[in-house]
Structure formats: C-alpha cells, structure tokens
Short mmCIF file of C-alpha atoms and ligand atoms in Angstrom, two decimals:
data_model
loop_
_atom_site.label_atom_id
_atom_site.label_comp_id
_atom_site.label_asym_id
_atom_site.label_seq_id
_atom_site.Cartn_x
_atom_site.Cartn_y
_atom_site.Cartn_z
CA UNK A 210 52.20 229.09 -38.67
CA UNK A 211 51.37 231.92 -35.83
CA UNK A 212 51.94 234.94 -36.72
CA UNK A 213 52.88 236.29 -33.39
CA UNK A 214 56.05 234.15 -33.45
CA UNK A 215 59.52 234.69 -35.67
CA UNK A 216 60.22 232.43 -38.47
CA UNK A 217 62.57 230.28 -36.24
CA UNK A 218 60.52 230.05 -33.59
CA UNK A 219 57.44 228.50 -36.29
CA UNK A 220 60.12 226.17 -37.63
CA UNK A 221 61.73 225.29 -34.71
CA UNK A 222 60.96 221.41 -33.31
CA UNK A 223 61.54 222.32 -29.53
CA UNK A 224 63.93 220.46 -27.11
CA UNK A 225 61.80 217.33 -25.76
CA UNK A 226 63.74 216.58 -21.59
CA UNK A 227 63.83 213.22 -20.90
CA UNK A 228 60.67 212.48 -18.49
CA UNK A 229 61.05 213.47 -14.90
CA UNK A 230 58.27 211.57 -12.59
CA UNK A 231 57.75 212.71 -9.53
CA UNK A 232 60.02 210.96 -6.67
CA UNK A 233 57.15 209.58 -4.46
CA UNK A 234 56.17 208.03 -8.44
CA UNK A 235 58.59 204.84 -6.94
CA UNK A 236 60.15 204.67 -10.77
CA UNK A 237 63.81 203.97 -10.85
CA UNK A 238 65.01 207.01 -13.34
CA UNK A 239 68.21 205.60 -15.19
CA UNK A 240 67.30 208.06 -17.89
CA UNK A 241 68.76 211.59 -17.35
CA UNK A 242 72.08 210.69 -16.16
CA UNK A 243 71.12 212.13 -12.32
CA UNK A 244 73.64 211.05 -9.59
CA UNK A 245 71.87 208.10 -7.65
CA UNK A 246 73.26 209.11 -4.63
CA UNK A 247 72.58 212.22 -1.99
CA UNK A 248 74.09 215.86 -2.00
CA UNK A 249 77.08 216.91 0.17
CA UNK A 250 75.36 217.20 3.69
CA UNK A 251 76.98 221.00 4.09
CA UNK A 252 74.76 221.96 1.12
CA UNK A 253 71.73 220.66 2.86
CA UNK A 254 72.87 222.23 6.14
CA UNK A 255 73.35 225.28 4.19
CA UNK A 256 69.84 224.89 2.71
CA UNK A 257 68.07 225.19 5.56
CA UNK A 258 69.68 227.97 7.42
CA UNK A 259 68.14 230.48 4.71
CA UNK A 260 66.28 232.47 6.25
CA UNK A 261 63.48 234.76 4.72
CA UNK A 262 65.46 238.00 5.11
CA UNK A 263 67.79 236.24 2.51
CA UNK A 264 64.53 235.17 0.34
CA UNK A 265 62.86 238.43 0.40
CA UNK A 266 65.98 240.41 -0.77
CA UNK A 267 67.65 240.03 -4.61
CA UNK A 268 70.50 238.09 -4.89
CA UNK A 269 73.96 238.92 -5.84
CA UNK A 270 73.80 239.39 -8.86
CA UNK A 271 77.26 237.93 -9.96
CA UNK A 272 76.54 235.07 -7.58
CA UNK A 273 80.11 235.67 -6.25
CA UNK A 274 79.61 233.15 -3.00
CA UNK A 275 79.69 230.54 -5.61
CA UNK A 276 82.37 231.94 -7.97
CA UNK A 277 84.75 232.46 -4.70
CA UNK A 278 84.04 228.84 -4.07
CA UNK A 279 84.77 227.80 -7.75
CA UNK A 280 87.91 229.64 -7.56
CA UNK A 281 89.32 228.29 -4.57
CA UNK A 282 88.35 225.14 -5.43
CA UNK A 283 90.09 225.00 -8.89
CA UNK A 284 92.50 227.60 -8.51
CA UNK A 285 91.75 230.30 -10.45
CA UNK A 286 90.54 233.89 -10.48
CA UNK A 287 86.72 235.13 -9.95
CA UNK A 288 86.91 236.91 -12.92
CA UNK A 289 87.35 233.93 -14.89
CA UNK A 290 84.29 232.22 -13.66
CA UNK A 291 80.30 233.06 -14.36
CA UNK A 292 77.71 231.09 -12.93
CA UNK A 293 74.23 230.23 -14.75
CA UNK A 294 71.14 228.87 -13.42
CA UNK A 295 72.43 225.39 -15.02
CA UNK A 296 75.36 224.70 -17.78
CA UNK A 297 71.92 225.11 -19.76
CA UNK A 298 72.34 228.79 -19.19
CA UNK A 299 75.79 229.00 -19.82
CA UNK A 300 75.37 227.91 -23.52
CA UNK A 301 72.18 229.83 -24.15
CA UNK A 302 74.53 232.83 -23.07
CA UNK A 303 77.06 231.88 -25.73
CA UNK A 304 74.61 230.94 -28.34
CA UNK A 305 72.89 234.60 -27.48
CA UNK A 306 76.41 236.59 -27.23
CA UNK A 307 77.36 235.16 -30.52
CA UNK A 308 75.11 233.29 -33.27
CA UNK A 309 73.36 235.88 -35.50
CA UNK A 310 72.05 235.76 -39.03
CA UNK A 311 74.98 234.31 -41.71
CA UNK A 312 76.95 232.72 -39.02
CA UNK A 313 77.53 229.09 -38.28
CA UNK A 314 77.04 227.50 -35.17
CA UNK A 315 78.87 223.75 -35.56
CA UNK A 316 79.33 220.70 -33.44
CA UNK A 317 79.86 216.66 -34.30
CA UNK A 318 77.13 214.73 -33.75
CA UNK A 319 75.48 212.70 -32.30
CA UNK A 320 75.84 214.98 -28.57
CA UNK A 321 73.71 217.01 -26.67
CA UNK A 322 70.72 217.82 -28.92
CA UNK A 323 70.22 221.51 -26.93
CA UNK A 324 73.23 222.94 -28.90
CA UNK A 325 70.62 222.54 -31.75
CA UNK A 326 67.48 223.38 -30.08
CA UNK A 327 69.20 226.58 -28.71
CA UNK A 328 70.44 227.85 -32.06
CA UNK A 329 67.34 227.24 -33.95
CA UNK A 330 65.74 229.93 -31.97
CA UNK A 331 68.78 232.38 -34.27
CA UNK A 332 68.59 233.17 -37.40
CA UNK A 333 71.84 231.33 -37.62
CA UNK A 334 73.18 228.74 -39.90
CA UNK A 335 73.60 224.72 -38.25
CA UNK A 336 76.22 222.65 -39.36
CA UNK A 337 76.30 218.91 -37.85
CA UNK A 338 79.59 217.23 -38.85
CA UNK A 339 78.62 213.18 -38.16
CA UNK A 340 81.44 211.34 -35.45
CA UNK A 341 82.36 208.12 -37.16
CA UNK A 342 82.30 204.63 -36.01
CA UNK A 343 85.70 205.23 -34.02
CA UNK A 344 84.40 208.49 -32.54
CA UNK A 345 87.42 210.44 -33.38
CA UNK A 346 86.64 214.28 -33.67
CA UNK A 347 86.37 215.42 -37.42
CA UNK A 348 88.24 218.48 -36.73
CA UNK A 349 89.19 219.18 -40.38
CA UNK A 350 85.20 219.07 -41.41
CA UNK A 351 84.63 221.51 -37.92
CA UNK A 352 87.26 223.98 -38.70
CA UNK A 353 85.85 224.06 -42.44
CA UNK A 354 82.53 225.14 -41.21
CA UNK A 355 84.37 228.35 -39.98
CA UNK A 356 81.84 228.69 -36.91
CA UNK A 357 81.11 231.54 -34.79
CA UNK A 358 80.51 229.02 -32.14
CA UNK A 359 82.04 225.31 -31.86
CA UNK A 360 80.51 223.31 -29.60
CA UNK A 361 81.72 220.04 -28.20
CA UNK A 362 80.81 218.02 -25.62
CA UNK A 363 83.49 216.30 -24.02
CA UNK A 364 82.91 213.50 -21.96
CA UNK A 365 80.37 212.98 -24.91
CA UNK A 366 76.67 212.22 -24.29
CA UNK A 367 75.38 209.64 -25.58
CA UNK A 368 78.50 207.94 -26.49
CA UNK A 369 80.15 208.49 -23.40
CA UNK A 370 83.30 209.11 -24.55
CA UNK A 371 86.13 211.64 -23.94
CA UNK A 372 87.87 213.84 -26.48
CA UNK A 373 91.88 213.57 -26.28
CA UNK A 374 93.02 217.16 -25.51
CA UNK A 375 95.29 217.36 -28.26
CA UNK A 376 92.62 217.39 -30.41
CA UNK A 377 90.55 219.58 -28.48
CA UNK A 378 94.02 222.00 -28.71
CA UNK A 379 93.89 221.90 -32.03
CA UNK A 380 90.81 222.50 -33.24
CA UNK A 381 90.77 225.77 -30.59
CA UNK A 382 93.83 226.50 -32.74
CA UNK A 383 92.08 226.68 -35.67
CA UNK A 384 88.56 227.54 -35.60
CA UNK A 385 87.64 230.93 -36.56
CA UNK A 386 85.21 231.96 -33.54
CA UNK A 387 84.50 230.62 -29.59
CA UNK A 388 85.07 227.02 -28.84
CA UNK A 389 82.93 225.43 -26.32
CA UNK A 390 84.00 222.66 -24.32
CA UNK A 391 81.24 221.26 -22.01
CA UNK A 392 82.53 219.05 -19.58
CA UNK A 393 78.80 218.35 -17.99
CA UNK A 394 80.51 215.07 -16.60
CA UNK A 395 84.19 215.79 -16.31
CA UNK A 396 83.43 214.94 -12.20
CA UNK A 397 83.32 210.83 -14.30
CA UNK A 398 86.17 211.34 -16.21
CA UNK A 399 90.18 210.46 -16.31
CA UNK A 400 90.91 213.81 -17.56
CA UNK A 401 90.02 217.57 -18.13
CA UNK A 402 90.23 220.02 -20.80
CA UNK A 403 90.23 222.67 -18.18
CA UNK A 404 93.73 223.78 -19.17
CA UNK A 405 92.89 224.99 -22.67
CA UNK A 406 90.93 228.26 -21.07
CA UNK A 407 94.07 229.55 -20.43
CA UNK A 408 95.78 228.84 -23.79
CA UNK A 409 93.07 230.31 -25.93
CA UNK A 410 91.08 233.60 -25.72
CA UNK A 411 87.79 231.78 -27.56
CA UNK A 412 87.61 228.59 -25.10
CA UNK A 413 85.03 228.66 -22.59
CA UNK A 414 84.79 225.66 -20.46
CA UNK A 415 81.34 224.60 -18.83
CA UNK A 416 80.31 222.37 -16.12
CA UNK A 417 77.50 221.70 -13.49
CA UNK A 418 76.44 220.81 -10.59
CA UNK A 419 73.59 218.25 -12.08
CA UNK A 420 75.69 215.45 -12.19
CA UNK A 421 78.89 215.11 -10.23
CA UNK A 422 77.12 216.66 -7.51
CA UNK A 423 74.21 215.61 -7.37
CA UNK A 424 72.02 218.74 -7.31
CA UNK A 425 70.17 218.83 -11.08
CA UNK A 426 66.86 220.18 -9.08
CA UNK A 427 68.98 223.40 -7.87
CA UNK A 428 70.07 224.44 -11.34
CA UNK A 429 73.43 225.71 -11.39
CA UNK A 430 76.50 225.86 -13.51
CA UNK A 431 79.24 227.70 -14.40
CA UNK A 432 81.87 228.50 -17.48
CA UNK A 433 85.14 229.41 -17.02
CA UNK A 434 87.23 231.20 -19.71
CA UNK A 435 89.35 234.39 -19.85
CA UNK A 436 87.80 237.53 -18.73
CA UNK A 437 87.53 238.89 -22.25
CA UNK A 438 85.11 236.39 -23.55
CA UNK A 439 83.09 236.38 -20.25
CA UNK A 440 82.48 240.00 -20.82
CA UNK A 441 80.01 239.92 -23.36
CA UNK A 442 78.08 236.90 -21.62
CA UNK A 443 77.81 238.82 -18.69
CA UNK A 444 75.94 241.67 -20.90
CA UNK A 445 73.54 238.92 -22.18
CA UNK A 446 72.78 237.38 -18.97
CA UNK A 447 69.28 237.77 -16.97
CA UNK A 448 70.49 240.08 -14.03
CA UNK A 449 69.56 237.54 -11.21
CA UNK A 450 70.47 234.20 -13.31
CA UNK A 451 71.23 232.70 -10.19
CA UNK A 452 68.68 232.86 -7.15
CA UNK A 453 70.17 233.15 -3.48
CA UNK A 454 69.29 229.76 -2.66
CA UNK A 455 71.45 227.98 -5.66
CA UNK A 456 74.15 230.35 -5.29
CA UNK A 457 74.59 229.92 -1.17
CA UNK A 458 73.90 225.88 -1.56
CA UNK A 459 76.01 225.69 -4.74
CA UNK A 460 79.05 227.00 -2.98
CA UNK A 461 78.84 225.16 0.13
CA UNK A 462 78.34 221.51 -2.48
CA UNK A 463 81.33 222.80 -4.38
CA UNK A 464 83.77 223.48 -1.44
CA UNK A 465 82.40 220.01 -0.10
CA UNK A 466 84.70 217.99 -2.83
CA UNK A 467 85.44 214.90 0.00
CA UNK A 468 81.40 214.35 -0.26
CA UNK A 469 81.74 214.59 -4.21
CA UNK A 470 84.45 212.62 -4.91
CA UNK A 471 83.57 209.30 -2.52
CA UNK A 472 80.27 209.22 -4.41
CA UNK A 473 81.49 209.68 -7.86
CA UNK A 474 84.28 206.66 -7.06
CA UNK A 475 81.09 204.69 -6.15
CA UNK A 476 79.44 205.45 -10.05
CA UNK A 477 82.52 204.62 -11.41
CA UNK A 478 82.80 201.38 -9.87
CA UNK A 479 79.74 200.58 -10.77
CA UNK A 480 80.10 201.52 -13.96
CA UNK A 481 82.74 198.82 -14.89
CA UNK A 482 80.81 196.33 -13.36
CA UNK A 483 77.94 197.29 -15.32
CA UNK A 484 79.87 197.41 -18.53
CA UNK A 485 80.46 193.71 -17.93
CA UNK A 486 77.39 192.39 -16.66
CA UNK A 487 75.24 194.34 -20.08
CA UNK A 488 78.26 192.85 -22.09
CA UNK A 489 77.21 189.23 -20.77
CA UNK A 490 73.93 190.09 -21.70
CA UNK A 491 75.00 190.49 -25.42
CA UNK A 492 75.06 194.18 -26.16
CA UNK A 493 77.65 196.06 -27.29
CA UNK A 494 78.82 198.38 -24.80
CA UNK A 495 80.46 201.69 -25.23
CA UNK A 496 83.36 203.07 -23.23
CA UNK A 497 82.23 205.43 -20.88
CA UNK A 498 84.04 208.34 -18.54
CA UNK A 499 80.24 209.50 -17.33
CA UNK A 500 77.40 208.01 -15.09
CA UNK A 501 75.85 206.35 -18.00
CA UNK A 502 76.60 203.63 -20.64
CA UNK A 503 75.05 203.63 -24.42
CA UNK A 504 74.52 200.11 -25.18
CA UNK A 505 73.36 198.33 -28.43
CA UNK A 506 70.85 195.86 -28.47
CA UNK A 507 72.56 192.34 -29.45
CA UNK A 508 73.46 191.99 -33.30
CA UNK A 509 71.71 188.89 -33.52
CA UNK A 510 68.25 190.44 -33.19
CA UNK A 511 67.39 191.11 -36.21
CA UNK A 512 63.96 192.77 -34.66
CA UNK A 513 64.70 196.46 -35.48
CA UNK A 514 62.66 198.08 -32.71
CA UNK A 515 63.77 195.88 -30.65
CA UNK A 516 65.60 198.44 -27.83
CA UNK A 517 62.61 200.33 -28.41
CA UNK A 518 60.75 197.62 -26.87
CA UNK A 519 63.07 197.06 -24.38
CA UNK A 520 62.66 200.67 -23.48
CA UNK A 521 59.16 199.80 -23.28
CA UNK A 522 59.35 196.99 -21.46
CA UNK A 523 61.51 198.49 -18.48
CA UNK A 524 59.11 201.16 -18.30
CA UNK A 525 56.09 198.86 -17.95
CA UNK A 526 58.21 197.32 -15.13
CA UNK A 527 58.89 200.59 -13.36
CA UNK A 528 62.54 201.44 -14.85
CA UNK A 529 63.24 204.40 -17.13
CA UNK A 530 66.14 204.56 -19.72
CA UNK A 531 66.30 206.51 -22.57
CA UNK A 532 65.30 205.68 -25.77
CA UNK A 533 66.55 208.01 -29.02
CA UNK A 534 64.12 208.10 -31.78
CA UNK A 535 66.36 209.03 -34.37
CA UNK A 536 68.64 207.13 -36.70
CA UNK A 537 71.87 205.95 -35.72
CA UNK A 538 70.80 205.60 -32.45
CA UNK A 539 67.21 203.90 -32.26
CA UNK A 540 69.15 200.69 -31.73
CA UNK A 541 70.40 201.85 -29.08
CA UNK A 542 69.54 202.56 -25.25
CA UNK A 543 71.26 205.06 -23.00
CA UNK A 544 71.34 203.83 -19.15
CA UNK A 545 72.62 206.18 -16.37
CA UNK A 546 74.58 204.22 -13.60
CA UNK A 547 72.11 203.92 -10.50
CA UNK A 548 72.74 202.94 -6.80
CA UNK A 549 74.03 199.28 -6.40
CA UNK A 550 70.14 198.16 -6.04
CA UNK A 551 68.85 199.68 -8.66
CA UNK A 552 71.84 198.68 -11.11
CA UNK A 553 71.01 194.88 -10.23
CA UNK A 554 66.99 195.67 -10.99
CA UNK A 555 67.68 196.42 -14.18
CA UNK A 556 69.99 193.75 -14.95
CA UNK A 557 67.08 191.52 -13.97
CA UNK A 558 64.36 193.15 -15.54
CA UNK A 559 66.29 193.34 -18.89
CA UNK A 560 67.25 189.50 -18.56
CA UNK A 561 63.35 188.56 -18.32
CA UNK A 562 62.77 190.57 -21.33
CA UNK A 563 64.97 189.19 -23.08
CA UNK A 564 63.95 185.57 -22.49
C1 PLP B 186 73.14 217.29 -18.39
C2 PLP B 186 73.90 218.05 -19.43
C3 PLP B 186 73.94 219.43 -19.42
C4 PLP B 186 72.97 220.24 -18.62
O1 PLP B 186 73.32 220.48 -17.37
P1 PLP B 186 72.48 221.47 -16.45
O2 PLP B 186 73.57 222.12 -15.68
O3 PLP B 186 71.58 220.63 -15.64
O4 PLP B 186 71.74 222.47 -17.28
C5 PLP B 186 74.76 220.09 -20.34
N1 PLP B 186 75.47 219.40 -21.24
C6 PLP B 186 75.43 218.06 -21.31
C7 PLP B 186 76.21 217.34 -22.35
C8 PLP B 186 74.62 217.36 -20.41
O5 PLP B 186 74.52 216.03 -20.52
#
C-alpha cells in the first residue's frame, strides 16, 4: 500500500506488453502480432520531408490530415472519425468518457487483457463473461451485465476469430450503454463490422495502424462512430494526442491502401500454410482472420507446461512467441505470422524441440 496512490491504482496488477527487443537484438519477434513486412514507401517518403519548422510548432490538434485521409479512404465524414496516439488511446478515451463508480464495464473473455487493465484504474465494476469452447458470443450473459461500456474485440485476440455481425447487431441492440467493437486486425479479416456505426448511436468502431499497416512504432489509431458519441471523447482527450509526425505519416500509409493490401494478401497466405504445416506438427490450430494463429500443444503430451517450455525453448533459440500464464490458455502458444523465412525457422526450431 502507498498512500500517495488511489485504491485502484494499489490494487491494480498493471498491463505486462509482450517483450519488445531491440531490432539490431537479431530475435525473430512472432509475439506481438507486428506486420513482418515494411511500411507503404509514401509514409517513409513522407517521414522524411518533415522538416523542423513542422517539429518545433504544435500539431493539429484534431489531427485532421489523417482524419481527411480516413474519410476518403472509407467513405465517410471527418466528423465521424477521431484519431488517438494508438487504438490504445481510443479505448482509454472510452473507458475515461464513461466507466465511473457503480457502473459495469463488460467484455467475453479470453481477449485483449487492456480492456481490464484500463478499467481497473476506475472505480468501476468488471464483469468477464467466459467464450465457450465454440467461441460463440454470450450475448444474453453481456446484455445482463447492463454495461456502461461493452467491449469486444472482433477479429478476437488470442483466438483469432471473427464475430458474425448479426450478433454483433444484436447485442448493440440491446445493451444498455456504448458498444465497442475493436477491429485491431480487420486489415486480416473476410469481413467488417464497420457498418453498425451507422445503425447505432453507442457503437464506436476502432482500428490501427499497428498491424495492417505496419507502423506499431508510430502509434496511431482511430474510432469511428457518430458524432454524438465522439463528442465527449474529444473532451477527454490529451489536446495533442497525436504528434505531427504520426498524423502527416499516418495519412500518407492510409491513403497508400495498394502498399497495404499486397502485404496483408502475403500474411494471409501464409497464414493457411502455416495452419497446415503446425497442424502436421500435432497441435490444434485455431481459425484465424489475423496475422497470428493460437495453437495448442498436442493432446498427447500429457506434460502440462509443456508450451511453456516450448515458449522457452524458441526463445533460447532466438524466436519469440507468446506464452499466456493464465488458465485456459497456458496450454497454449500464440504465434504471429512472420515473413516466409522466418515462418519456416520456426517450423524447424519447434520440430527439434519436439523430438
Ligand atoms: C494490438 C491491439 C491493439 C492495440 O493497437 P495499438 O493501435 O498499437 O494501440 C488493440 N486491440 C487489440 C485487440 C490488439 O490486438
């Protein structure tokens, strides 16, 4: 206990990133679902002609060069868009706008464990309605928690999987307060929930520019819901949220979708023939519409830390996955979908571990 911080803040575990060597390290990082491959070469162009009149002056701070691009881009208005320095910032915003003391914050689990980790810091209420083994959404259970904020991701992480729309629909139908959908890796998926924002006044739709693009180290993201629930995050947000460099290299990346969408076909080829090769290998291997596959360590072994020690293993040989320490899943590995090279590395380093 310190008795400069709140209660929550004491009691609170902290959100623990997956670890982030540095690149001249040499590891292969297959652990926080980065794109393998380069960012659009207009955003790098971009980049560099900054010049230090840009850097020495405050940015816009609505970070409409990026919102314009957004809205072009997906056709719809400015106003509908805010951008946050990440999707990170966009829920923090929403968790900030909205959670308060006796109110719920709810979301099926497992997912993303922020949507936690941000709502501990409130003196608001957590409830985490468990998917089941067929990882259909428990929207009765959700809607009974009557939530002041719903959050679901959706493709999923870890599981990888996306949630039908009609269910999505209906659960925005019902639930009492805002529905988040964030869509961190729609850029992998068959299909959107994009549509909803216009159908309902309390769904706010996030994505990024970490994965699909492949710019996590710029930190930018954006939501995209009517202008009436956009309001109040715009009161809660930091001022300059989003520095002049993100904002100018963000909107070139965005209006650059050609770049975007030969490298994500790449990650989703690979992904199928990943799918097959772990499968070969003996795990059980989810369905996935992201870069990354959650695979079970073969039912035969009846070793239970045994994909701990496979995490282990690959890290001794220079490859990082991630490893959940928590039940349900500590049989489990999570493996983003690397660059052709670096998929067949790990396919050999995990078949002399298993030997
Ligand atoms: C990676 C991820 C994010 C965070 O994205 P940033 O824009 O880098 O903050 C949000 N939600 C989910 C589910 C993610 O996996």
């Amino acid at each position: 206990m310190n008795p400069f911080f709140r209660p929550n803040i004491d009691d609170m575990e902290g959100y623990v990133p997956g670890e982030q060597p540095k690149p001249s390290s040499g590891i292969t990082k297959l652990n926080t679902n980065e794109n393998p491959y380069p960012p659009s070469q207009a955003a790098i162009a971009m980049l560099y002609s900054i010049d230090g009149e840009w850097l020495r002056r405050y940015p816009d701070p609505y970070a409409n060069e990026f919102r314009r691009a957004v809205s072009d881009v997906l056709d719809i208005p400015v106003s509908w868009v805010i951008a946050g320095n990440g999707s990170d910032d966009i829920l923090n915003l929403v968790v900030r706008a909205c959670a308060e003391a006796d109110r719920t914050v709810a979301y099926p689990t497992p997912t993303y464990v922020l949507y936690r980790t941000l709502t501990e810091m409130q003196p608001a209420n957590i409830v985490e309605v468990p998917y089941g083994e067929d990882l259909r959404l428990p929207i009765a259970e959700l809607v009974a928690a009557k939530a002041a904020i719903t959050f679901i991701a959706s493709p999923n992480s870890p599981s990888g999987h996306v949630v039908p729309i009609a269910d999505l629909r209906e659960l925005a139908r019902q639930v009492s307060g805002v529905l988040v959908i964030d869509e961190a890796y729609v850029d992998f998926a068959n299909e959107t929930a994009l549509p909803l924002a216009n159908e309902f006044a309390n769904v706010i739709v996030i994505r990024t520019l970490s994965k699909g693009y492949s710019l996590a180290g710029l930190r930018l993201g954006f939501g995209i819901a009517q202008p009436s629930l956009l309001a109040g995050l715009f009161k809660v947000k930091d001022s300059y949220n989003v520095d002049i460099v993100s904002c100018l290299v963000g909107a070139a990346a965005m209006r650059d979708q050609d770049h975007k969408n030969h490298y994500v076909q790449l990650v989703k080829l690979s992904r199928s023939e990943m799918r097959l090769a772990l499968q070969n290998l003996g795990f059980r291997v989810w369905e996935s519409q992201t870069n990354f596959l959650l695979v079970q360590v073969p039912p035969t072994n009846s070793d239970q830390m045994y994909a701990e020690k496979l995490y282990l293993g690959l890290k001794k040989l220079g490859i990082l996955v991630r490893y959940f320490d928590q039940p349900g899943l500590d049989d489990k590995l999570r493996i983003t979908i690397g660059t052709e090279a670096q998929n067949q590395s790990l396919l050999k380093m995990l078949k002399i571990l298993m030997e």
